[in-house]
PDB file of C-alpha atoms in Angstrom:
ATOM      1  CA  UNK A   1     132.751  79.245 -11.299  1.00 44.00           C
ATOM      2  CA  UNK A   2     129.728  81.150 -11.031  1.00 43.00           C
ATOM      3  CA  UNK A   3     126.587  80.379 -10.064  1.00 42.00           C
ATOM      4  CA  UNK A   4     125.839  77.261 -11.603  1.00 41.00           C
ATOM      5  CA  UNK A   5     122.449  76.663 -13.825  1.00 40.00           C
ATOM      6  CA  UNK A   6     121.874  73.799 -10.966  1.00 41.00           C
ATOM      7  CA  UNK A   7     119.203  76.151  -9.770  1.00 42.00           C
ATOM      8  CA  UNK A   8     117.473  77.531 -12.634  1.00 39.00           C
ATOM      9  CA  UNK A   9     113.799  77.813 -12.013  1.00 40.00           C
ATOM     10  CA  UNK A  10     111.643  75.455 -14.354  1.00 37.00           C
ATOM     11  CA  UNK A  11     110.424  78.845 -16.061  1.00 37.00           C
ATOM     12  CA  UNK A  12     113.836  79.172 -17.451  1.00 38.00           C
ATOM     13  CA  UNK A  13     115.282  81.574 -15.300  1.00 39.00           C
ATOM     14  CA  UNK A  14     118.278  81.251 -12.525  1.00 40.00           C
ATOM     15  CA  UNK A  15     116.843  82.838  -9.989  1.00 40.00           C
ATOM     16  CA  UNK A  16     115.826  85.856 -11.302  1.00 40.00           C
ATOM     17  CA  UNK A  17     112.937  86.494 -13.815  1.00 41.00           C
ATOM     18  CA  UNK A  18     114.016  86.111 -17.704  1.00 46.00           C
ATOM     19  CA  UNK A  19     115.760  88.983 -19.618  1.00 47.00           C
ATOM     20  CA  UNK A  20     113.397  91.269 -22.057  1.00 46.00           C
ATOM     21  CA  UNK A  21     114.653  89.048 -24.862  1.00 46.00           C
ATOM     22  CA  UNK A  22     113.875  85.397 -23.571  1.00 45.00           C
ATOM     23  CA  UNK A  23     111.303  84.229 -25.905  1.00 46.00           C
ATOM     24  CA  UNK A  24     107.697  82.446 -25.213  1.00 45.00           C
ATOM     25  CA  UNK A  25     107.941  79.268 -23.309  1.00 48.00           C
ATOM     26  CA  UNK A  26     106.563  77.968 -26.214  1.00 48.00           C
ATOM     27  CA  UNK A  27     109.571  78.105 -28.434  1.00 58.00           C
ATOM     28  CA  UNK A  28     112.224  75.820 -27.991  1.00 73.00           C
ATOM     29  CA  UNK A  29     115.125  76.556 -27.091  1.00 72.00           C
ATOM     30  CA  UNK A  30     117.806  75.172 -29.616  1.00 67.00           C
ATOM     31  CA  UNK A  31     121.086  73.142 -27.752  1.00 67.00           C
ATOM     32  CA  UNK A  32     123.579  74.678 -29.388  1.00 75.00           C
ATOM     33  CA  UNK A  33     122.667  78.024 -28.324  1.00 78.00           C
ATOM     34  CA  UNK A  34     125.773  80.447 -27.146  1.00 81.00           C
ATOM     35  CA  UNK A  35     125.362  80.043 -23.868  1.00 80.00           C
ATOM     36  CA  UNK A  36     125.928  76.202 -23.881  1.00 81.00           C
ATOM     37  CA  UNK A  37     128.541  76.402 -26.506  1.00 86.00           C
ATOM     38  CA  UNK A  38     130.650  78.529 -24.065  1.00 86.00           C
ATOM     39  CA  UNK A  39     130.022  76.078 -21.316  1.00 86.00           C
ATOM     40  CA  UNK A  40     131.653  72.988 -23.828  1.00 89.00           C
ATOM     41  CA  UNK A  41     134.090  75.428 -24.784  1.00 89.00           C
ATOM     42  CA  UNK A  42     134.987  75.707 -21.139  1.00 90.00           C
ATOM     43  CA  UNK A  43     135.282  71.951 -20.581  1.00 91.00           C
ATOM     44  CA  UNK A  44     137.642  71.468 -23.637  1.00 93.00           C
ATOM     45  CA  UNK A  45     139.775  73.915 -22.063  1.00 94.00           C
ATOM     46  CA  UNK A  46     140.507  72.495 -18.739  1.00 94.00           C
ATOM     47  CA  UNK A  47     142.441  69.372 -20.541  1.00 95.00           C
ATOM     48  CA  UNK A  48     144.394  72.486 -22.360  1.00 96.00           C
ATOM     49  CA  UNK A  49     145.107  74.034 -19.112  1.00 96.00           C
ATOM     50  CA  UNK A  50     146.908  70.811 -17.557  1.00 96.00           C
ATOM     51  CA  UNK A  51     149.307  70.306 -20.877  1.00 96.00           C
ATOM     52  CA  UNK A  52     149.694  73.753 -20.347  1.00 96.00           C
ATOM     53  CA  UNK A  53     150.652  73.681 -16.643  1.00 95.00           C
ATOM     54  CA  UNK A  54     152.567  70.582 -16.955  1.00 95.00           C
ATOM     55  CA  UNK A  55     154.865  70.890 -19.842  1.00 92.00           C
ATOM     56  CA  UNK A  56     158.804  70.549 -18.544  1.00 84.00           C
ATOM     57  CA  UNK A  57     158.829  70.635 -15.288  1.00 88.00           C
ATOM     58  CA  UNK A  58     155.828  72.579 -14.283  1.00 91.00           C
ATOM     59  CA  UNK A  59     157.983  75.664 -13.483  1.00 92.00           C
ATOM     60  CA  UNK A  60     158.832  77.254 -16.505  1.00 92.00           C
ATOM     61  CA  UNK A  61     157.402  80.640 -16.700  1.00 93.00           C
ATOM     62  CA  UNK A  62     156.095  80.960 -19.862  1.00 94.00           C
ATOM     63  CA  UNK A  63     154.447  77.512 -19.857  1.00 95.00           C
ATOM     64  CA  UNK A  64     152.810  79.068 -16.232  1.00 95.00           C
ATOM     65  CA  UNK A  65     151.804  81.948 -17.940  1.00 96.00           C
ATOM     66  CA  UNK A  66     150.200  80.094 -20.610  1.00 96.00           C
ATOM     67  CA  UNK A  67     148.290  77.888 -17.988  1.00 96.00           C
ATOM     68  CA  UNK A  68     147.347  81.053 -16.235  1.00 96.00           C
ATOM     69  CA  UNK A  69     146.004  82.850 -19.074  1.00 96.00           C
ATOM     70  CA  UNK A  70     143.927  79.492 -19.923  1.00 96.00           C
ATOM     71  CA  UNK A  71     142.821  79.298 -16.551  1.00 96.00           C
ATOM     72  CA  UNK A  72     141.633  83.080 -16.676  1.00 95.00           C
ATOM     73  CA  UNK A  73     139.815  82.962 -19.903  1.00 94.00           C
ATOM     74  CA  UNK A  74     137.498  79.451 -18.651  1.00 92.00           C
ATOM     75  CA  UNK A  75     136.723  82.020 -15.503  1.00 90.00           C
ATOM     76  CA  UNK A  76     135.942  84.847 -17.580  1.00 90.00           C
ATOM     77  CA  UNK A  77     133.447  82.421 -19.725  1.00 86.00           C
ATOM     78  CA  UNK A  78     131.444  81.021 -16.479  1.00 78.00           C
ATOM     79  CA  UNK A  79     130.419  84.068 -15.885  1.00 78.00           C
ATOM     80  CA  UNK A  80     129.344  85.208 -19.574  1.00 81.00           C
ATOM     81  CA  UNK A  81     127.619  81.818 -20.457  1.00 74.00           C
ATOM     82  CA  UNK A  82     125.368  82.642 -17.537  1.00 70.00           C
ATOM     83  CA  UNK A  83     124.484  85.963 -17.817  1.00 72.00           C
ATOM     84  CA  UNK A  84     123.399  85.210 -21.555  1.00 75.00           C
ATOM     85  CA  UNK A  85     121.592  82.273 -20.700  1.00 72.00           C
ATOM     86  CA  UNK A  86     119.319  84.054 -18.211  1.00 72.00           C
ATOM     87  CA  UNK A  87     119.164  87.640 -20.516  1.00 77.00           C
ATOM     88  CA  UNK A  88     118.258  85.651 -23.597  1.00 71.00           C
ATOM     89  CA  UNK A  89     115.823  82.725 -22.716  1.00 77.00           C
ATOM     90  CA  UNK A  90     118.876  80.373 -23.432  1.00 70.00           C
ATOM     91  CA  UNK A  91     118.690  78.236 -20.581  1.00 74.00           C
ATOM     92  CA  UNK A  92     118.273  74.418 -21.329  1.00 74.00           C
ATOM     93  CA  UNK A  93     118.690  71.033 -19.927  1.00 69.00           C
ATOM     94  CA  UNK A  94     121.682  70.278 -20.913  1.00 72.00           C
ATOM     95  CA  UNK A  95     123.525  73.601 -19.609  1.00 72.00           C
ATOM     96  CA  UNK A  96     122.068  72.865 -16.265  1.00 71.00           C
ATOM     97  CA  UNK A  97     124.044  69.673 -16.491  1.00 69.00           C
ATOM     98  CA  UNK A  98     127.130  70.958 -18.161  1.00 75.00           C
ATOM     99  CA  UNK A  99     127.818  74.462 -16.563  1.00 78.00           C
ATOM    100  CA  UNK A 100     128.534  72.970 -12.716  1.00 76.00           C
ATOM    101  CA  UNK A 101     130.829  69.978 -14.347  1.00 80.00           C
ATOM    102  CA  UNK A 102     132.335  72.355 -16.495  1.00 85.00           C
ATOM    103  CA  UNK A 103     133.021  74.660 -13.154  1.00 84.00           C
ATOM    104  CA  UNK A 104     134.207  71.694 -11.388  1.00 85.00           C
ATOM    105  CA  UNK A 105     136.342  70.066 -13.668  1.00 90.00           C
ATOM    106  CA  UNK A 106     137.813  73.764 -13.652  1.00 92.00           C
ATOM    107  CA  UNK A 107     138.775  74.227 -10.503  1.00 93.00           C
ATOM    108  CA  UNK A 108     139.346  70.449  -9.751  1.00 93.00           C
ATOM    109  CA  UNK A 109     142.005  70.473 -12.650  1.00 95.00           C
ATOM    110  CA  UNK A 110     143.785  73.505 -11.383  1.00 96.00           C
ATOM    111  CA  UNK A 111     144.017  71.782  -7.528  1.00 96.00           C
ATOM    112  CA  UNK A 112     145.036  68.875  -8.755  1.00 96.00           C
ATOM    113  CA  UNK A 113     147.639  69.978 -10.678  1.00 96.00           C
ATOM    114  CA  UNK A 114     149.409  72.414  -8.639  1.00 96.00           C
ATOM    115  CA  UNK A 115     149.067  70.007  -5.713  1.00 97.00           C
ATOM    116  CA  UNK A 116     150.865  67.241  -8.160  1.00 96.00           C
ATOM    117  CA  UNK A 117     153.743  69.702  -8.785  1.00 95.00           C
ATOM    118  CA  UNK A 118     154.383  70.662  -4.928  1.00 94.00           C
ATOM    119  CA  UNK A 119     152.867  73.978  -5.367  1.00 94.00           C
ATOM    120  CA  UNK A 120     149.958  73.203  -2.982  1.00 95.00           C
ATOM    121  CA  UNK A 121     149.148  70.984   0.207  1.00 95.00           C
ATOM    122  CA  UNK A 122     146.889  67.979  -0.461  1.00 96.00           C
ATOM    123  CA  UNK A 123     144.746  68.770   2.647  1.00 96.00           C
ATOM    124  CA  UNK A 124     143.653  71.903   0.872  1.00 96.00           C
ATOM    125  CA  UNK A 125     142.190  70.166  -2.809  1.00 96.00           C
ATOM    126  CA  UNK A 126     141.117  67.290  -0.361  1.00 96.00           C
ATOM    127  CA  UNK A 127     138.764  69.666   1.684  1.00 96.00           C
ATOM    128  CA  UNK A 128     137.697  71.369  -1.576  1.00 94.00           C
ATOM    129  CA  UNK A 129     136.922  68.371  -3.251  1.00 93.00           C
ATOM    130  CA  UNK A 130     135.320  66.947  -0.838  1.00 93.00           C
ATOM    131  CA  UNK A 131     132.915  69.847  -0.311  1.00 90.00           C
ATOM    132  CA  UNK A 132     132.255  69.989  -4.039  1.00 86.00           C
ATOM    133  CA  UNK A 133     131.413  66.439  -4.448  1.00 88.00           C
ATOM    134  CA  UNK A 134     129.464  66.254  -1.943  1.00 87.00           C
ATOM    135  CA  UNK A 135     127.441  69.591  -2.378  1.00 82.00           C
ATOM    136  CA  UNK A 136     126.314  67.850  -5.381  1.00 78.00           C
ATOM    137  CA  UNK A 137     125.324  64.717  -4.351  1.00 82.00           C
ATOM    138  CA  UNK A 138     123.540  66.762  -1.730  1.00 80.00           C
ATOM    139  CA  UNK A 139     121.493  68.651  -4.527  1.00 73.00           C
ATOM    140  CA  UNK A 140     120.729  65.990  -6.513  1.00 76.00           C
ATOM    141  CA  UNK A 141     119.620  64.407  -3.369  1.00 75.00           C
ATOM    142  CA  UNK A 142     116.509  67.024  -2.831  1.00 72.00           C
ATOM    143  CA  UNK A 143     116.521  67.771  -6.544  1.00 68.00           C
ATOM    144  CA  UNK A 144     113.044  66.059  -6.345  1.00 71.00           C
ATOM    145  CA  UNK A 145     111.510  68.144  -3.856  1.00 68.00           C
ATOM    146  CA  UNK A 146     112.793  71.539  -4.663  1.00 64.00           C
ATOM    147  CA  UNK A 147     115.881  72.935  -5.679  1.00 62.00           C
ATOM    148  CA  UNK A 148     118.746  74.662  -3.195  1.00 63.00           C
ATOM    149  CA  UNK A 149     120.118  78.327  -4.616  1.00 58.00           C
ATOM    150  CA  UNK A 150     123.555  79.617  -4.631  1.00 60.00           C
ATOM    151  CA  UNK A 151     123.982  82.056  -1.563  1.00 64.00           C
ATOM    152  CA  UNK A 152     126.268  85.485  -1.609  1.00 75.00           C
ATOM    153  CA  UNK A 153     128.505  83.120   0.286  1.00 77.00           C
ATOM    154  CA  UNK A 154     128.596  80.108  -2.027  1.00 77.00           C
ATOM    155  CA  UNK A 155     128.961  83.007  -5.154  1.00 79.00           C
ATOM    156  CA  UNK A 156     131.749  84.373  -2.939  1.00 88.00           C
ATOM    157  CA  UNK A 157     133.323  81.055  -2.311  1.00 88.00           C
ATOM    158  CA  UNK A 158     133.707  80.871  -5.796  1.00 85.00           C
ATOM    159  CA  UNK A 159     135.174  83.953  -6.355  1.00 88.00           C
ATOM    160  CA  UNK A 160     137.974  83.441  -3.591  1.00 93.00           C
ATOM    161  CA  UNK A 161     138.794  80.262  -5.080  1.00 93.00           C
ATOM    162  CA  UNK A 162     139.541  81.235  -8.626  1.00 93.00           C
ATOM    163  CA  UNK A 163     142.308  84.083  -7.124  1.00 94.00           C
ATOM    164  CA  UNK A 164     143.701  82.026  -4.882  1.00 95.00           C
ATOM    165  CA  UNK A 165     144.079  79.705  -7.745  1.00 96.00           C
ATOM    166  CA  UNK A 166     145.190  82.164 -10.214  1.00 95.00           C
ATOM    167  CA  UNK A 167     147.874  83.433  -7.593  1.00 95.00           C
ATOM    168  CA  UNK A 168     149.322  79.870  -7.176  1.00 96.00           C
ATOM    169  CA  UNK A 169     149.522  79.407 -10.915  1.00 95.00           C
ATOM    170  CA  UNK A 170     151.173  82.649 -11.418  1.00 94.00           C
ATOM    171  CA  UNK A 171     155.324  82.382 -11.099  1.00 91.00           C
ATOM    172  CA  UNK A 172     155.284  85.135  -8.688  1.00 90.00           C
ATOM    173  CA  UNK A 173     158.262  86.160  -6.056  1.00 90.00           C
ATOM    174  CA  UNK A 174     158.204  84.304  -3.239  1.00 88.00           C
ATOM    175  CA  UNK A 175     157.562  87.696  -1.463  1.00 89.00           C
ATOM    176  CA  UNK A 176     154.059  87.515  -2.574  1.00 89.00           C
ATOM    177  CA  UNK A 177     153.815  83.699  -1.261  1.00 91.00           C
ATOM    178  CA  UNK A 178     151.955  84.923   2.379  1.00 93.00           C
ATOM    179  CA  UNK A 179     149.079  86.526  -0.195  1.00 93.00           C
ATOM    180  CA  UNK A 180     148.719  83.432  -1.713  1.00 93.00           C
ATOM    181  CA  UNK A 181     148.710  81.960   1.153  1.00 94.00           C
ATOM    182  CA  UNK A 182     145.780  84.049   2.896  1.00 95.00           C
ATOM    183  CA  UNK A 183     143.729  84.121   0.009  1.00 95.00           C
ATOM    184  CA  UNK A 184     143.601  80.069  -0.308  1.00 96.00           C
ATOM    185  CA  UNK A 185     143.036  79.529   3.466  1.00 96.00           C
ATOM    186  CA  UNK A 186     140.319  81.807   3.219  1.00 96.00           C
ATOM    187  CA  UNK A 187     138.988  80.151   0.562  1.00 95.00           C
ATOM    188  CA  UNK A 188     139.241  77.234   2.574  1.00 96.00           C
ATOM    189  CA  UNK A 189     136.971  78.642   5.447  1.00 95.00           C
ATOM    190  CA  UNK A 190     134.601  79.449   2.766  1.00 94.00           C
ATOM    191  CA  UNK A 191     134.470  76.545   1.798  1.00 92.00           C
ATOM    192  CA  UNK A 192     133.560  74.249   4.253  1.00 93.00           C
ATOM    193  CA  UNK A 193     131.170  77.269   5.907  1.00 92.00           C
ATOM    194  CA  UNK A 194     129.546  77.207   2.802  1.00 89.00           C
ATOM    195  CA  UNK A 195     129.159  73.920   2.313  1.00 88.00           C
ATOM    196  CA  UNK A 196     127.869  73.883   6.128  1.00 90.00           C
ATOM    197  CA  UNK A 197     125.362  75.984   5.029  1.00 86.00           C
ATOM    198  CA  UNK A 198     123.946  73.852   2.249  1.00 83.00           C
ATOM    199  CA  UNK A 199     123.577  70.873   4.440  1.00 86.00           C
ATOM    200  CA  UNK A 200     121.605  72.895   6.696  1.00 86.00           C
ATOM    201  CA  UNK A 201     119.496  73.962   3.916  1.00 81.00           C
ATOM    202  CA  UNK A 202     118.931  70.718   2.461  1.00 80.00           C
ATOM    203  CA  UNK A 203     117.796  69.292   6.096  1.00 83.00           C
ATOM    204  CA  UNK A 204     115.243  71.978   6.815  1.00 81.00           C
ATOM    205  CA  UNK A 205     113.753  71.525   2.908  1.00 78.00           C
ATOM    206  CA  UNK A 206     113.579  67.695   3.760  1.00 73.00           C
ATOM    207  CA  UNK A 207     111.820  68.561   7.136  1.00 78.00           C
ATOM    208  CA  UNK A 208     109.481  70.928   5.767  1.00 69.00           C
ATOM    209  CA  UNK A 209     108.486  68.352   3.130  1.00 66.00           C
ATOM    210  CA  UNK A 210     108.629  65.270   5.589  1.00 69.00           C
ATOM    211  CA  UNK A 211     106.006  67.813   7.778  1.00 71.00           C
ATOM    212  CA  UNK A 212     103.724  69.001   4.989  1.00 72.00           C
ATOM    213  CA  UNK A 213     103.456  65.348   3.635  1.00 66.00           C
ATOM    214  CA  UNK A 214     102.450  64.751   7.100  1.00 70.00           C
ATOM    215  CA  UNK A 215      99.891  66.825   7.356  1.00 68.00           C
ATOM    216  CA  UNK A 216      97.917  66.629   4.270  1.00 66.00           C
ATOM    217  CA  UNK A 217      97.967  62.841   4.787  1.00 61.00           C
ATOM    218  CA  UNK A 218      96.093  64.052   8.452  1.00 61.00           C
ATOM    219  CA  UNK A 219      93.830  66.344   6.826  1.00 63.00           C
ATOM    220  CA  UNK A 220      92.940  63.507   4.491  1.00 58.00           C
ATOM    221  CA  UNK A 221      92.337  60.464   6.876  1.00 58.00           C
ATOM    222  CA  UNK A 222      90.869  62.905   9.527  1.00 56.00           C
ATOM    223  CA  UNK A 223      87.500  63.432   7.105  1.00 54.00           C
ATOM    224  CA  UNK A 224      86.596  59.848   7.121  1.00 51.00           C
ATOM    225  CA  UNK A 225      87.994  58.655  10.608  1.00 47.00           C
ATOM    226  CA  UNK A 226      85.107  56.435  12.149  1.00 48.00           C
ATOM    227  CA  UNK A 227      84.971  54.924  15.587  1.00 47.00           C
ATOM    228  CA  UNK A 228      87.085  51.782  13.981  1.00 46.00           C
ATOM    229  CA  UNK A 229      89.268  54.103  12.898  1.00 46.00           C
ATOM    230  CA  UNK A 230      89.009  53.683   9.359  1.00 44.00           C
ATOM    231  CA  UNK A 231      92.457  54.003   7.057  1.00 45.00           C
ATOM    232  CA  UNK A 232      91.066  54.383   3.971  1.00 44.00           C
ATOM    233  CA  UNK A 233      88.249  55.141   2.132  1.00 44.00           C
ATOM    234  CA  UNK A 234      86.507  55.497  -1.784  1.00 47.00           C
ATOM    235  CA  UNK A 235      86.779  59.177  -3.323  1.00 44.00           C
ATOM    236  CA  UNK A 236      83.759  59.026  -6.058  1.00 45.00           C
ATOM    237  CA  UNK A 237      85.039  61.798  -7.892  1.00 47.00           C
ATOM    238  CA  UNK A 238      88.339  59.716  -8.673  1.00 45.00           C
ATOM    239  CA  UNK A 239      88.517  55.980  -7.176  1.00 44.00           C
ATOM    240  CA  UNK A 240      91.919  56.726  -5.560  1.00 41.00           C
ATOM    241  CA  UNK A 241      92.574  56.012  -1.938  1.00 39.00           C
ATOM    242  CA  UNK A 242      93.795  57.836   0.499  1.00 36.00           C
ATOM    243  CA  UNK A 243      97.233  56.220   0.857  1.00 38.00           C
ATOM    244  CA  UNK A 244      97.705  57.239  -2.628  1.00 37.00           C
ATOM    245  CA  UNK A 245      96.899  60.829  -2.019  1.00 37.00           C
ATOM    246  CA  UNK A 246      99.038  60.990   0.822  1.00 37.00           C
ATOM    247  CA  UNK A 247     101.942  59.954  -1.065  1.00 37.00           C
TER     248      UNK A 247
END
């Protein structure tokens, strides 16, 4: 689950200026474009993925393989659908939408499902989910004022996650359990100081908007103020008042 197109700057880049072959901002960009077809490809996987995982008893190895491999191959096309999406101009509305469900319902799917067969402690996709779910109602929160990146951390968070997935679904020794293990509780701790980090983030952008509101609001009553201390007043140029500016 890499870094999803949550933050793509309305230029049509992800954080980084667009690749020598994204077109003029002019020409539109068409929907089903490769980037976004790898993204729905990645969603109709994930259903795939828990027939896979699930079929006997959830132990067989070759069914766990399968899931595996599955599992792998949705990874592998996070990454892809975003790096063509920001080299080729690709980005659009709806893969902003669909590329964070699609890594969601990814790694959701593959908590969910080991924690169903015994393989992994609820506590661990309860934490995970949580911070997930609640990441994104955080963005969407401040979407209006600005949008919150992906840090190294949150792109490392990610990272963790998927092995420490992929080393649950594989039927490995229990010899190799501890590794599993370590890699999901630090994954864990990721997670939660990641998701630390984004509320603090998303409380200093509200403050800094709550303050700047603030002040051009005082900038804008302080022309006019009279000795009745006037609210409002008439702008000739435009006939709006200066509550409505300061909104």
């Amino acid at each position: 689950m890499s870094t999803p197109r949550q933050h793509v700057t309305a230029s049509g880049g992800s954080g980084a200026a667009p690749g020598p072959h994204a077109g003029s901002p002019h020409d539109p960009v068409p929907l089903w474009n490769i980037a976004n077809i790898l993204t729905v490809g990645r969603i109709a996987l994930v259903p795939v993925f828990l027939v896979l995982l699930f079929v006997g008893d959830g132990h067989d190895t070759v069914w766990r393989l399968a899931a595996t491999g599955v599992f792998a191959i949705a990874a592998i096309t996070d990454r892809i659908d975003g790096q063509l999406a920001r080299k080729h101009g690709l980005v659009t509305d709806f893969g902003k939408l669909a590329d964070p469900i699609a890594d969601k319902a990814l790694i959701g799917a593959a908590l969910v499902g080991l924690s169903l067969l015994g393989d992994l402690s609820w506590w661990v996709t309860g934490i995970i989910a949580a911070r997930e779910l609640g990441i994104t109602a955080l963005r969407f929160a401040v979407l209006r004022h600005a949008v919150i990146p992906a840090s190294r951390g949150g792109k490392l968070k990610t990272l963790v996650q998927t092995l420490a997935i992929g080393v649950y679904l594989l039927p490995l020794p229990d010899s190799v359990a501890p590794v599993a293990i370590g890699l999901m509780i630090l994954a864990v701790a990721l997670t939660v100081v990641t998701g630390l980090d984004y509320v603090v983030q998303a409380i200093r952008l509200r403050t800094g908007v709550r303050r700047s509101e603030s002040g051009r609001a005082d900038d804008v009553t302080g022309e006019d103020v009279t000795g009745e201390g006037a609210a409002t007043r008439d702008t000739p140029d435009d006939g709006r008042t200066v509550g409505e500016d300061a909104r």
